[in-house]
PDB file of N, CA and C in Angstrom:
ATOM      1  N   MET E 200      -7.513 -21.552 -71.419  1.00 56.00           N
ATOM      2  CA  MET E 200      -8.863 -21.848 -71.717  1.00 56.00           C
ATOM      3  C   MET E 200      -9.681 -21.835 -70.427  1.00 56.00           C
ATOM      4  N   SER E 201     -10.807 -21.240 -70.544  1.00 60.00           N
ATOM      5  CA  SER E 201     -11.655 -21.086 -69.308  1.00 60.00           C
ATOM      6  C   SER E 201     -12.636 -22.240 -69.238  1.00 60.00           C
ATOM      7  N   THR E 202     -12.886 -22.686 -68.054  1.00 66.00           N
ATOM      8  CA  THR E 202     -13.837 -23.737 -67.804  1.00 66.00           C
ATOM      9  C   THR E 202     -15.127 -23.189 -67.244  1.00 66.00           C
ATOM     10  N   SER E 203     -15.297 -21.910 -67.154  1.00 68.00           N
ATOM     11  CA  SER E 203     -16.467 -21.267 -66.606  1.00 68.00           C
ATOM     12  C   SER E 203     -17.667 -21.508 -67.529  1.00 68.00           C
ATOM     13  N   GLN E 204     -18.804 -21.660 -66.934  1.00 76.00           N
ATOM     14  CA  GLN E 204     -20.071 -21.808 -67.727  1.00 76.00           C
ATOM     15  C   GLN E 204     -20.813 -20.483 -67.879  1.00 76.00           C
ATOM     16  N   GLN E 205     -20.184 -19.394 -67.480  1.00 78.00           N
ATOM     17  CA  GLN E 205     -20.858 -18.094 -67.604  1.00 78.00           C
ATOM     18  C   GLN E 205     -20.907 -17.669 -69.066  1.00 78.00           C
ATOM     19  N   ARG E 206     -22.111 -17.127 -69.511  1.00 79.00           N
ATOM     20  CA  ARG E 206     -22.279 -16.726 -70.879  1.00 79.00           C
ATOM     21  C   ARG E 206     -22.568 -15.237 -70.923  1.00 79.00           C
ATOM     22  N   GLU E 207     -22.351 -14.639 -72.029  1.00 81.00           N
ATOM     23  CA  GLU E 207     -22.783 -13.247 -72.245  1.00 81.00           C
ATOM     24  C   GLU E 207     -24.329 -13.256 -72.384  1.00 81.00           C
ATOM     25  N   PRO E 208     -24.989 -12.200 -71.949  1.00 76.00           N
ATOM     26  CA  PRO E 208     -26.446 -12.169 -72.139  1.00 76.00           C
ATOM     27  C   PRO E 208     -26.804 -11.855 -73.582  1.00 76.00           C
ATOM     28  N   THR E 209     -27.885 -12.402 -74.049  1.00 79.00           N
ATOM     29  CA  THR E 209     -28.350 -12.130 -75.398  1.00 79.00           C
ATOM     30  C   THR E 209     -29.039 -10.789 -75.437  1.00 79.00           C
ATOM     31  N   ASN E 210     -29.292 -10.283 -76.666  1.00 77.00           N
ATOM     32  CA  ASN E 210     -30.017  -9.021 -76.862  1.00 77.00           C
ATOM     33  C   ASN E 210     -31.356  -9.082 -76.215  1.00 77.00           C
ATOM     34  N   ASP E 211     -32.063 -10.183 -76.341  1.00 77.00           N
ATOM     35  CA  ASP E 211     -33.406 -10.303 -75.761  1.00 77.00           C
ATOM     36  C   ASP E 211     -33.340 -10.153 -74.277  1.00 77.00           C
ATOM     37  N   GLN E 212     -32.390 -10.762 -73.611  1.00 74.00           N
ATOM     38  CA  GLN E 212     -32.222 -10.684 -72.189  1.00 74.00           C
ATOM     39  C   GLN E 212     -31.862  -9.257 -71.829  1.00 74.00           C
ATOM     40  N   LEU E 213     -31.041  -8.571 -72.580  1.00 72.00           N
ATOM     41  CA  LEU E 213     -30.652  -7.225 -72.194  1.00 72.00           C
ATOM     42  C   LEU E 213     -31.862  -6.250 -72.326  1.00 72.00           C
ATOM     43  N   TRP E 214     -32.660  -6.440 -73.429  1.00 71.00           N
ATOM     44  CA  TRP E 214     -33.839  -5.557 -73.606  1.00 71.00           C
ATOM     45  C   TRP E 214     -34.897  -5.808 -72.593  1.00 71.00           C
ATOM     46  N   ALA E 215     -34.946  -6.934 -71.922  1.00 68.00           N
ATOM     47  CA  ALA E 215     -35.978  -7.239 -70.936  1.00 68.00           C
ATOM     48  C   ALA E 215     -35.643  -6.488 -69.624  1.00 68.00           C
ATOM     49  N   GLN E 216     -34.450  -6.060 -69.438  1.00 64.00           N
ATOM     50  CA  GLN E 216     -34.080  -5.356 -68.215  1.00 64.00           C
ATOM     51  C   GLN E 216     -34.420  -3.864 -68.316  1.00 64.00           C
ATOM     52  N   PRO E 217     -34.754  -3.200 -67.219  1.00 65.00           N
ATOM     53  CA  PRO E 217     -34.945  -1.765 -67.263  1.00 65.00           C
ATOM     54  C   PRO E 217     -33.641  -1.071 -67.525  1.00 65.00           C
ATOM     55  N   PRO E 218     -33.732   0.099 -68.126  1.00 64.00           N
ATOM     56  CA  PRO E 218     -32.504   0.844 -68.405  1.00 64.00           C
ATOM     57  C   PRO E 218     -31.795   1.253 -67.125  1.00 64.00           C
ATOM     58  N   ALA E 219     -30.512   1.521 -67.263  1.00 68.00           N
ATOM     59  CA  ALA E 219     -29.722   1.889 -66.101  1.00 68.00           C
ATOM     60  C   ALA E 219     -30.179   3.175 -65.406  1.00 68.00           C
ATOM     61  N   ASP E 220     -30.737   4.090 -66.165  1.00 70.00           N
ATOM     62  CA  ASP E 220     -31.141   5.414 -65.641  1.00 70.00           C
ATOM     63  C   ASP E 220     -32.597   5.369 -65.165  1.00 70.00           C
ATOM     64  N   ALA E 221     -33.233   4.202 -65.101  1.00 67.00           N
ATOM     65  CA  ALA E 221     -34.601   4.113 -64.611  1.00 67.00           C
ATOM     66  C   ALA E 221     -34.635   4.500 -63.140  1.00 67.00           C
ATOM     67  N   PRO E 222     -35.745   5.111 -62.669  1.00 65.00           N
ATOM     68  CA  PRO E 222     -35.842   5.463 -61.284  1.00 65.00           C
ATOM     69  C   PRO E 222     -35.805   4.217 -60.389  1.00 65.00           C
ATOM     70  N   SER E 223     -35.249   4.336 -59.233  1.00 65.00           N
ATOM     71  CA  SER E 223     -35.110   3.229 -58.299  1.00 65.00           C
ATOM     72  C   SER E 223     -36.465   2.989 -57.632  1.00 65.00           C
ATOM     73  N   VAL E 224     -36.735   1.747 -57.305  1.00 61.00           N
ATOM     74  CA  VAL E 224     -38.005   1.427 -56.673  1.00 61.00           C
ATOM     75  C   VAL E 224     -37.884   1.513 -55.160  1.00 61.00           C
ATOM     76  N   GLN E 225     -38.804   2.227 -54.575  1.00 61.00           N
ATOM     77  CA  GLN E 225     -38.867   2.369 -53.110  1.00 61.00           C
ATOM     78  C   GLN E 225     -39.784   1.266 -52.539  1.00 61.00           C
ATOM     79  N   HIS E 226     -39.631   0.994 -51.252  1.00 60.00           N
ATOM     80  CA  HIS E 226     -40.425  -0.028 -50.602  1.00 60.00           C
ATOM     81  C   HIS E 226     -41.882   0.257 -50.710  1.00 60.00           C
ATOM     82  N   GLY E 227     -42.643  -0.755 -51.211  1.00 62.00           N
ATOM     83  CA  GLY E 227     -44.100  -0.617 -51.327  1.00 62.00           C
ATOM     84  C   GLY E 227     -44.529   0.017 -52.613  1.00 62.00           C
ATOM     85  N   GLN E 228     -43.617   0.317 -53.477  1.00 65.00           N
ATOM     86  CA  GLN E 228     -43.942   0.953 -54.794  1.00 65.00           C
ATOM     87  C   GLN E 228     -43.965  -0.154 -55.825  1.00 65.00           C
ATOM     88  N   VAL E 229     -44.982  -0.068 -56.710  1.00 66.00           N
ATOM     89  CA  VAL E 229     -45.096  -1.002 -57.809  1.00 66.00           C
ATOM     90  C   VAL E 229     -44.692  -0.303 -59.087  1.00 66.00           C
ATOM     91  N   VAL E 230     -43.857  -0.980 -59.843  1.00 65.00           N
ATOM     92  CA  VAL E 230     -43.349  -0.436 -61.127  1.00 65.00           C
ATOM     93  C   VAL E 230     -43.802  -1.319 -62.242  1.00 65.00           C
ATOM     94  N   ALA E 231     -44.321  -0.701 -63.312  1.00 69.00           N
ATOM     95  CA  ALA E 231     -44.719  -1.417 -64.465  1.00 69.00           C
ATOM     96  C   ALA E 231     -43.467  -2.050 -65.101  1.00 69.00           C
ATOM     97  N   PRO E 232     -43.645  -3.204 -65.756  1.00 71.00           N
ATOM     98  CA  PRO E 232     -42.499  -3.794 -66.427  1.00 71.00           C
ATOM     99  C   PRO E 232     -42.016  -2.928 -67.570  1.00 71.00           C
ATOM    100  N   TYR E 233     -40.721  -2.950 -67.824  1.00 69.00           N
ATOM    101  CA  TYR E 233     -40.104  -2.146 -68.855  1.00 69.00           C
ATOM    102  C   TYR E 233     -40.455  -2.687 -70.209  1.00 69.00           C
ATOM    103  N   THR E 234     -40.843  -1.834 -71.150  1.00 70.00           N
ATOM    104  CA  THR E 234     -41.061  -2.198 -72.492  1.00 70.00           C
ATOM    105  C   THR E 234     -40.132  -1.474 -73.387  1.00 70.00           C
ATOM    106  N   ALA E 235     -39.590  -2.181 -74.351  1.00 67.00           N
ATOM    107  CA  ALA E 235     -38.650  -1.509 -75.313  1.00 67.00           C
ATOM    108  C   ALA E 235     -39.416  -0.475 -76.146  1.00 67.00           C
ATOM    109  N   PRO E 236     -38.712   0.578 -76.531  1.00 68.00           N
ATOM    110  CA  PRO E 236     -39.376   1.571 -77.329  1.00 68.00           C
ATOM    111  C   PRO E 236     -39.804   0.970 -78.664  1.00 68.00           C
ATOM    112  N   SER E 237     -40.962   1.424 -79.114  1.00 70.00           N
ATOM    113  CA  SER E 237     -41.449   0.905 -80.362  1.00 70.00           C
ATOM    114  C   SER E 237     -40.749   1.635 -81.492  1.00 70.00           C
ATOM    115  N   SER E 238     -40.642   0.902 -82.581  1.00 71.00           N
ATOM    116  CA  SER E 238     -39.926   1.484 -83.763  1.00 71.00           C
ATOM    117  C   SER E 238     -41.038   2.056 -84.676  1.00 71.00           C
ATOM    118  N   ALA E 239     -41.348   3.359 -84.421  1.00 69.00           N
ATOM    119  CA  ALA E 239     -42.329   4.015 -85.273  1.00 69.00           C
ATOM    120  C   ALA E 239     -41.689   4.313 -86.597  1.00 69.00           C
ATOM    121  N   PRO E 240     -42.583   4.220 -87.680  1.00 72.00           N
ATOM    122  CA  PRO E 240     -42.013   4.532 -88.954  1.00 72.00           C
ATOM    123  C   PRO E 240     -41.526   5.950 -89.106  1.00 72.00           C
ATOM    124  N   LEU E 241     -40.397   6.157 -89.690  1.00 67.00           N
ATOM    125  CA  LEU E 241     -39.881   7.473 -89.913  1.00 67.00           C
ATOM    126  C   LEU E 241     -40.511   8.054 -91.180  1.00 67.00           C
ATOM    127  N   PRO E 242     -40.634   9.453 -91.174  1.00 69.00           N
ATOM    128  CA  PRO E 242     -41.229  10.050 -92.315  1.00 69.00           C
ATOM    129  C   PRO E 242     -40.385   9.792 -93.579  1.00 69.00           C
ATOM    130  N   ALA E 243     -41.063   9.705 -94.694  1.00 70.00           N
ATOM    131  CA  ALA E 243     -40.366   9.374 -95.942  1.00 70.00           C
ATOM    132  C   ALA E 243     -39.515  10.590 -96.353  1.00 70.00           C
ATOM    133  N   VAL E 244     -38.265  10.302 -96.708  1.00 67.00           N
ATOM    134  CA  VAL E 244     -37.402  11.335 -97.201  1.00 67.00           C
ATOM    135  C   VAL E 244     -37.241  11.195 -98.724  1.00 67.00           C
ATOM    136  N   HIS E 245     -37.493  12.215 -99.386  1.00 68.00           N
ATOM    137  CA  HIS E 245     -37.331  12.145-100.859  1.00 68.00           C
ATOM    138  C   HIS E 245     -35.838  12.438-101.184  1.00 68.00           C
ATOM    139  N   PRO E 246     -35.172  11.457-101.796  1.00 68.00           N
ATOM    140  CA  PRO E 246     -33.729  11.589-102.064  1.00 68.00           C
ATOM    141  C   PRO E 246     -33.435  12.696-103.027  1.00 68.00           C
ATOM    142  N   HIS E 247     -34.379  13.031-103.895  1.00 70.00           N
ATOM    143  CA  HIS E 247     -34.063  14.009-104.966  1.00 70.00           C
ATOM    144  C   HIS E 247     -34.638  15.355-104.597  1.00 70.00           C
ATOM    145  N   ALA E 248     -35.214  15.548-103.450  1.00 67.00           N
ATOM    146  CA  ALA E 248     -35.733  16.857-103.048  1.00 67.00           C
ATOM    147  C   ALA E 248     -34.557  17.771-102.671  1.00 67.00           C
ATOM    148  N   GLN E 249     -34.560  18.951-103.289  1.00 74.00           N
ATOM    149  CA  GLN E 249     -33.440  19.838-103.044  1.00 74.00           C
ATOM    150  C   GLN E 249     -34.037  21.158-102.458  1.00 74.00           C
ATOM    151  N   ALA E 250     -33.216  21.838-101.695  1.00 74.00           N
ATOM    152  CA  ALA E 250     -33.646  23.097-101.048  1.00 74.00           C
ATOM    153  C   ALA E 250     -33.764  24.180-102.156  1.00 74.00           C
ATOM    154  N   ASP E 251     -34.706  25.078-101.898  1.00 79.00           N
ATOM    155  CA  ASP E 251     -34.957  26.221-102.801  1.00 79.00           C
ATOM    156  C   ASP E 251     -33.862  27.239-102.605  1.00 79.00           C
ATOM    157  N   LYS E 252     -32.978  27.369-103.552  1.00 85.00           N
ATOM    158  CA  LYS E 252     -31.862  28.339-103.395  1.00 85.00           C
ATOM    159  C   LYS E 252     -32.111  29.682-104.145  1.00 85.00           C
ATOM    160  N   THR E 253     -33.297  29.871-104.600  1.00 88.00           N
ATOM    161  CA  THR E 253     -33.566  31.051-105.438  1.00 88.00           C
ATOM    162  C   THR E 253     -33.439  32.339-104.681  1.00 88.00           C
ATOM    163  N   GLN E 254     -33.801  32.368-103.354  1.00 87.00           N
ATOM    164  CA  GLN E 254     -33.654  33.606-102.605  1.00 87.00           C
ATOM    165  C   GLN E 254     -32.198  33.899-102.417  1.00 87.00           C
ATOM    166  N   PHE E 255     -31.380  32.885-102.136  1.00 89.00           N
ATOM    167  CA  PHE E 255     -29.942  33.149-101.964  1.00 89.00           C
ATOM    168  C   PHE E 255     -29.337  33.713-103.281  1.00 89.00           C
ATOM    169  N   VAL E 256     -29.731  33.117-104.377  1.00 91.00           N
ATOM    170  CA  VAL E 256     -29.206  33.563-105.654  1.00 91.00           C
ATOM    171  C   VAL E 256     -29.704  34.971-105.962  1.00 91.00           C
ATOM    172  N   LEU E 257     -30.982  35.273-105.711  1.00 91.00           N
ATOM    173  CA  LEU E 257     -31.447  36.668-105.908  1.00 91.00           C
ATOM    174  C   LEU E 257     -30.674  37.702-105.034  1.00 91.00           C
ATOM    175  N   GLY E 258     -30.358  37.285-103.792  1.00 90.00           N
ATOM    176  CA  GLY E 258     -29.587  38.153-102.973  1.00 90.00           C
ATOM    177  C   GLY E 258     -28.178  38.433-103.533  1.00 90.00           C
ATOM    178  N   ILE E 259     -27.519  37.404-104.016  1.00 93.00           N
ATOM    179  CA  ILE E 259     -26.175  37.544-104.576  1.00 93.00           C
ATOM    180  C   ILE E 259     -26.225  38.405-105.839  1.00 93.00           C
ATOM    181  N   VAL E 260     -27.219  38.147-106.688  1.00 93.00           N
ATOM    182  CA  VAL E 260     -27.353  38.921-107.932  1.00 93.00           C
ATOM    183  C   VAL E 260     -27.701  40.379-107.637  1.00 93.00           C
ATOM    184  N   SER E 261     -28.521  40.526-106.602  1.00 93.00           N
ATOM    185  CA  SER E 261     -28.888  41.948-106.209  1.00 93.00           C
ATOM    186  C   SER E 261     -27.631  42.762-105.777  1.00 93.00           C
ATOM    187  N   LEU E 262     -26.804  42.111-104.975  1.00 92.00           N
ATOM    188  CA  LEU E 262     -25.562  42.793-104.559  1.00 92.00           C
ATOM    189  C   LEU E 262     -24.595  42.971-105.729  1.00 92.00           C
ATOM    190  N   GLY E 263     -24.502  41.991-106.590  1.00 94.00           N
ATOM    191  CA  GLY E 263     -23.598  42.101-107.722  1.00 94.00           C
ATOM    192  C   GLY E 263     -24.016  43.148-108.711  1.00 94.00           C
ATOM    193  N   ILE E 264     -25.311  43.273-108.924  1.00 94.00           N
ATOM    194  CA  ILE E 264     -25.786  44.288-109.893  1.00 94.00           C
ATOM    195  C   ILE E 264     -25.876  45.632-109.212  1.00 94.00           C
ATOM    196  N   GLY E 265     -26.011  45.633-107.897  1.00 94.00           N
ATOM    197  CA  GLY E 265     -26.109  46.901-107.160  1.00 94.00           C
ATOM    198  C   GLY E 265     -24.873  47.752-107.245  1.00 94.00           C
ATOM    199  N   VAL E 266     -23.738  47.152-107.361  1.00 93.00           N
ATOM    200  CA  VAL E 266     -22.484  47.944-107.322  1.00 93.00           C
ATOM    201  C   VAL E 266     -22.398  48.740-108.612  1.00 93.00           C
ATOM    202  N   PRO E 267     -22.495  48.140-109.805  1.00 95.00           N
ATOM    203  CA  PRO E 267     -22.371  48.961-111.034  1.00 95.00           C
ATOM    204  C   PRO E 267     -23.586  49.908-111.170  1.00 95.00           C
ATOM    205  N   LEU E 268     -24.758  49.492-110.830  1.00 94.00           N
ATOM    206  CA  LEU E 268     -25.909  50.373-110.904  1.00 94.00           C
ATOM    207  C   LEU E 268     -25.824  51.568-110.006  1.00 94.00           C
ATOM    208  N   SER E 269     -25.180  51.379-108.823  1.00 94.00           N
ATOM    209  CA  SER E 269     -24.952  52.479-107.880  1.00 94.00           C
ATOM    210  C   SER E 269     -24.013  53.496-108.537  1.00 94.00           C
ATOM    211  N   GLY E 270     -23.003  53.020-109.164  1.00 94.00           N
ATOM    212  CA  GLY E 270     -22.047  53.940-109.868  1.00 94.00           C
ATOM    213  C   GLY E 270     -22.737  54.659-111.004  1.00 94.00           C
ATOM    214  N   ILE E 271     -23.503  54.000-111.782  1.00 94.00           N
ATOM    215  CA  ILE E 271     -24.225  54.615-112.852  1.00 94.00           C
ATOM    216  C   ILE E 271     -25.237  55.613-112.385  1.00 94.00           C
ATOM    217  N   GLY E 272     -26.079  55.156-111.440  1.00 94.00           N
ATOM    218  CA  GLY E 272     -27.088  56.034-110.878  1.00 94.00           C
ATOM    219  C   GLY E 272     -26.553  57.213-110.137  1.00 94.00           C
ATOM    220  N   GLY E 273     -25.531  56.977-109.329  1.00 93.00           N
ATOM    221  CA  GLY E 273     -24.875  58.125-108.627  1.00 93.00           C
ATOM    222  C   GLY E 273     -24.172  59.075-109.508  1.00 93.00           C
ATOM    223  N   GLY E 274     -23.603  58.515-110.564  1.00 94.00           N
ATOM    224  CA  GLY E 274     -22.795  59.380-111.493  1.00 94.00           C
ATOM    225  C   GLY E 274     -23.750  60.311-112.344  1.00 94.00           C
ATOM    226  N   ILE E 275     -24.834  59.735-112.733  1.00 93.00           N
ATOM    227  CA  ILE E 275     -25.805  60.421-113.592  1.00 93.00           C
ATOM    228  C   ILE E 275     -26.704  61.340-112.725  1.00 93.00           C
ATOM    229  N   GLY E 276     -27.272  60.763-111.719  1.00 93.00           N
ATOM    230  CA  GLY E 276     -28.360  61.473-110.974  1.00 93.00           C
ATOM    231  C   GLY E 276     -27.944  61.920-109.571  1.00 93.00           C
ATOM    232  N   GLY E 277     -26.674  61.665-109.145  1.00 94.00           N
ATOM    233  CA  GLY E 277     -26.309  62.072-107.800  1.00 94.00           C
ATOM    234  C   GLY E 277     -26.967  61.222-106.789  1.00 94.00           C
ATOM    235  N   LEU E 278     -27.274  61.803-105.672  1.00 95.00           N
ATOM    236  CA  LEU E 278     -27.867  61.115-104.514  1.00 95.00           C
ATOM    237  C   LEU E 278     -29.280  60.586-104.887  1.00 95.00           C
ATOM    238  N   ALA E 279     -30.021  61.398-105.614  1.00 95.00           N
ATOM    239  CA  ALA E 279     -31.375  60.940-106.041  1.00 95.00           C
ATOM    240  C   ALA E 279     -31.280  59.693-106.938  1.00 95.00           C
ATOM    241  N   GLY E 280     -30.292  59.662-107.889  1.00 95.00           N
ATOM    242  CA  GLY E 280     -30.151  58.495-108.716  1.00 95.00           C
ATOM    243  C   GLY E 280     -29.720  57.264-107.940  1.00 95.00           C
ATOM    244  N   LEU E 281     -28.892  57.477-106.978  1.00 94.00           N
ATOM    245  CA  LEU E 281     -28.414  56.371-106.097  1.00 94.00           C
ATOM    246  C   LEU E 281     -29.579  55.764-105.339  1.00 94.00           C
ATOM    247  N   LEU E 282     -30.448  56.652-104.789  1.00 95.00           N
ATOM    248  CA  LEU E 282     -31.666  56.234-104.036  1.00 95.00           C
ATOM    249  C   LEU E 282     -32.630  55.483-104.951  1.00 95.00           C
ATOM    250  N   ILE E 283     -32.829  55.972-106.142  1.00 95.00           N
ATOM    251  CA  ILE E 283     -33.726  55.317-107.098  1.00 95.00           C
ATOM    252  C   ILE E 283     -33.236  53.933-107.422  1.00 95.00           C
ATOM    253  N   VAL E 284     -31.935  53.752-107.593  1.00 95.00           N
ATOM    254  CA  VAL E 284     -31.355  52.418-107.897  1.00 95.00           C
ATOM    255  C   VAL E 284     -31.695  51.466-106.772  1.00 95.00           C
ATOM    256  N   TRP E 285     -31.373  51.904-105.512  1.00 95.00           N
ATOM    257  CA  TRP E 285     -31.503  50.977-104.386  1.00 95.00           C
ATOM    258  C   TRP E 285     -32.951  50.732-104.019  1.00 95.00           C
ATOM    259  N   VAL E 286     -33.795  51.734-104.244  1.00 96.00           N
ATOM    260  CA  VAL E 286     -35.217  51.533-103.968  1.00 96.00           C
ATOM    261  C   VAL E 286     -35.724  50.479-105.002  1.00 96.00           C
ATOM    262  N   GLY E 287     -35.297  50.579-106.248  1.00 95.00           N
ATOM    263  CA  GLY E 287     -35.685  49.533-107.191  1.00 95.00           C
ATOM    264  C   GLY E 287     -35.246  48.132-106.882  1.00 95.00           C
ATOM    265  N   ILE E 288     -33.973  48.038-106.392  1.00 95.00           N
ATOM    266  CA  ILE E 288     -33.406  46.684-106.017  1.00 95.00           C
ATOM    267  C   ILE E 288     -34.218  46.149-104.831  1.00 95.00           C
ATOM    268  N   VAL E 289     -34.516  46.998-103.866  1.00 94.00           N
ATOM    269  CA  VAL E 289     -35.267  46.571-102.661  1.00 94.00           C
ATOM    270  C   VAL E 289     -36.687  46.137-103.053  1.00 94.00           C
ATOM    271  N   LEU E 290     -37.311  46.918-103.928  1.00 95.00           N
ATOM    272  CA  LEU E 290     -38.647  46.502-104.389  1.00 95.00           C
ATOM    273  C   LEU E 290     -38.684  45.200-105.150  1.00 95.00           C
ATOM    274  N   VAL E 291     -37.726  44.957-105.980  1.00 94.00           N
ATOM    275  CA  VAL E 291     -37.655  43.642-106.672  1.00 94.00           C
ATOM    276  C   VAL E 291     -37.565  42.493-105.693  1.00 94.00           C
ATOM    277  N   ASN E 292     -36.649  42.684-104.713  1.00 92.00           N
ATOM    278  CA  ASN E 292     -36.509  41.647-103.680  1.00 92.00           C
ATOM    279  C   ASN E 292     -37.729  41.516-102.822  1.00 92.00           C
ATOM    280  N   PHE E 293     -38.368  42.585-102.472  1.00 93.00           N
ATOM    281  CA  PHE E 293     -39.611  42.521-101.673  1.00 93.00           C
ATOM    282  C   PHE E 293     -40.737  41.815-102.406  1.00 93.00           C
ATOM    283  N   VAL E 294     -40.920  42.187-103.643  1.00 93.00           N
ATOM    284  CA  VAL E 294     -42.002  41.553-104.463  1.00 93.00           C
ATOM    285  C   VAL E 294     -41.727  40.021-104.618  1.00 93.00           C
ATOM    286  N   TYR E 295     -40.461  39.708-104.867  1.00 91.00           N
ATOM    287  CA  TYR E 295     -40.171  38.320-104.999  1.00 91.00           C
ATOM    288  C   TYR E 295     -40.418  37.552-103.671  1.00 91.00           C
ATOM    289  N   GLY E 296     -40.039  38.095-102.578  1.00 88.00           N
ATOM    290  CA  GLY E 296     -40.248  37.484-101.260  1.00 88.00           C
ATOM    291  C   GLY E 296     -41.772  37.408-100.957  1.00 88.00           C
ATOM    292  N   TRP E 297     -42.565  38.416-101.312  1.00 89.00           N
ATOM    293  CA  TRP E 297     -43.925  38.402-101.034  1.00 89.00           C
ATOM    294  C   TRP E 297     -44.665  37.361-101.846  1.00 89.00           C
ATOM    295  N   THR E 298     -44.296  37.171-103.095  1.00 89.00           N
ATOM    296  CA  THR E 298     -44.978  36.169-103.929  1.00 89.00           C
ATOM    297  C   THR E 298     -44.530  34.765-103.586  1.00 89.00           C
ATOM    298  N   ARG E 299     -43.387  34.561-102.931  1.00 84.00           N
ATOM    299  CA  ARG E 299     -42.916  33.221-102.629  1.00 84.00           C
ATOM    300  C   ARG E 299     -43.275  32.747-101.227  1.00 84.00           C
ATOM    301  N   ARG E 300     -43.973  33.581-100.454  1.00 79.00           N
ATOM    302  CA  ARG E 300     -44.303  33.204 -99.065  1.00 79.00           C
ATOM    303  C   ARG E 300     -45.387  32.099 -99.048  1.00 79.00           C
ATOM    304  N   PRO E 301     -45.300  31.264 -98.025  1.00 78.00           N
ATOM    305  CA  PRO E 301     -46.307  30.180 -97.934  1.00 78.00           C
ATOM    306  C   PRO E 301     -47.666  30.780 -97.600  1.00 78.00           C
ATOM    307  N   HIS E 302     -48.735  30.267 -98.182  1.00 71.00           N
ATOM    308  CA  HIS E 302     -50.112  30.773 -97.921  1.00 71.00           C
ATOM    309  C   HIS E 302     -50.749  30.045 -96.822  1.00 71.00           C
TER     310      HIS E 302
END
């Protein structure tokens, strides 16, 4: 058992001291007293807000439908049919992206 009267500092006493990484004071220099950082309110977070995943889904669907349409378009129309299929897919994605952009 210790008979020492030394106590641990309280939180208030610790906050009253400047942080350890504070610049050192040189002779003749006056330093303002340290103030604890204010607790500014954090922006409200909506727990039910979900990210918009429609662009990701459209990309996956475009790739998934592009494979069979490429086979059909290439088989029926050759290179021209293949180009028409992919220009159509690109246009659908472009129009979707253009209408969903922030104004």
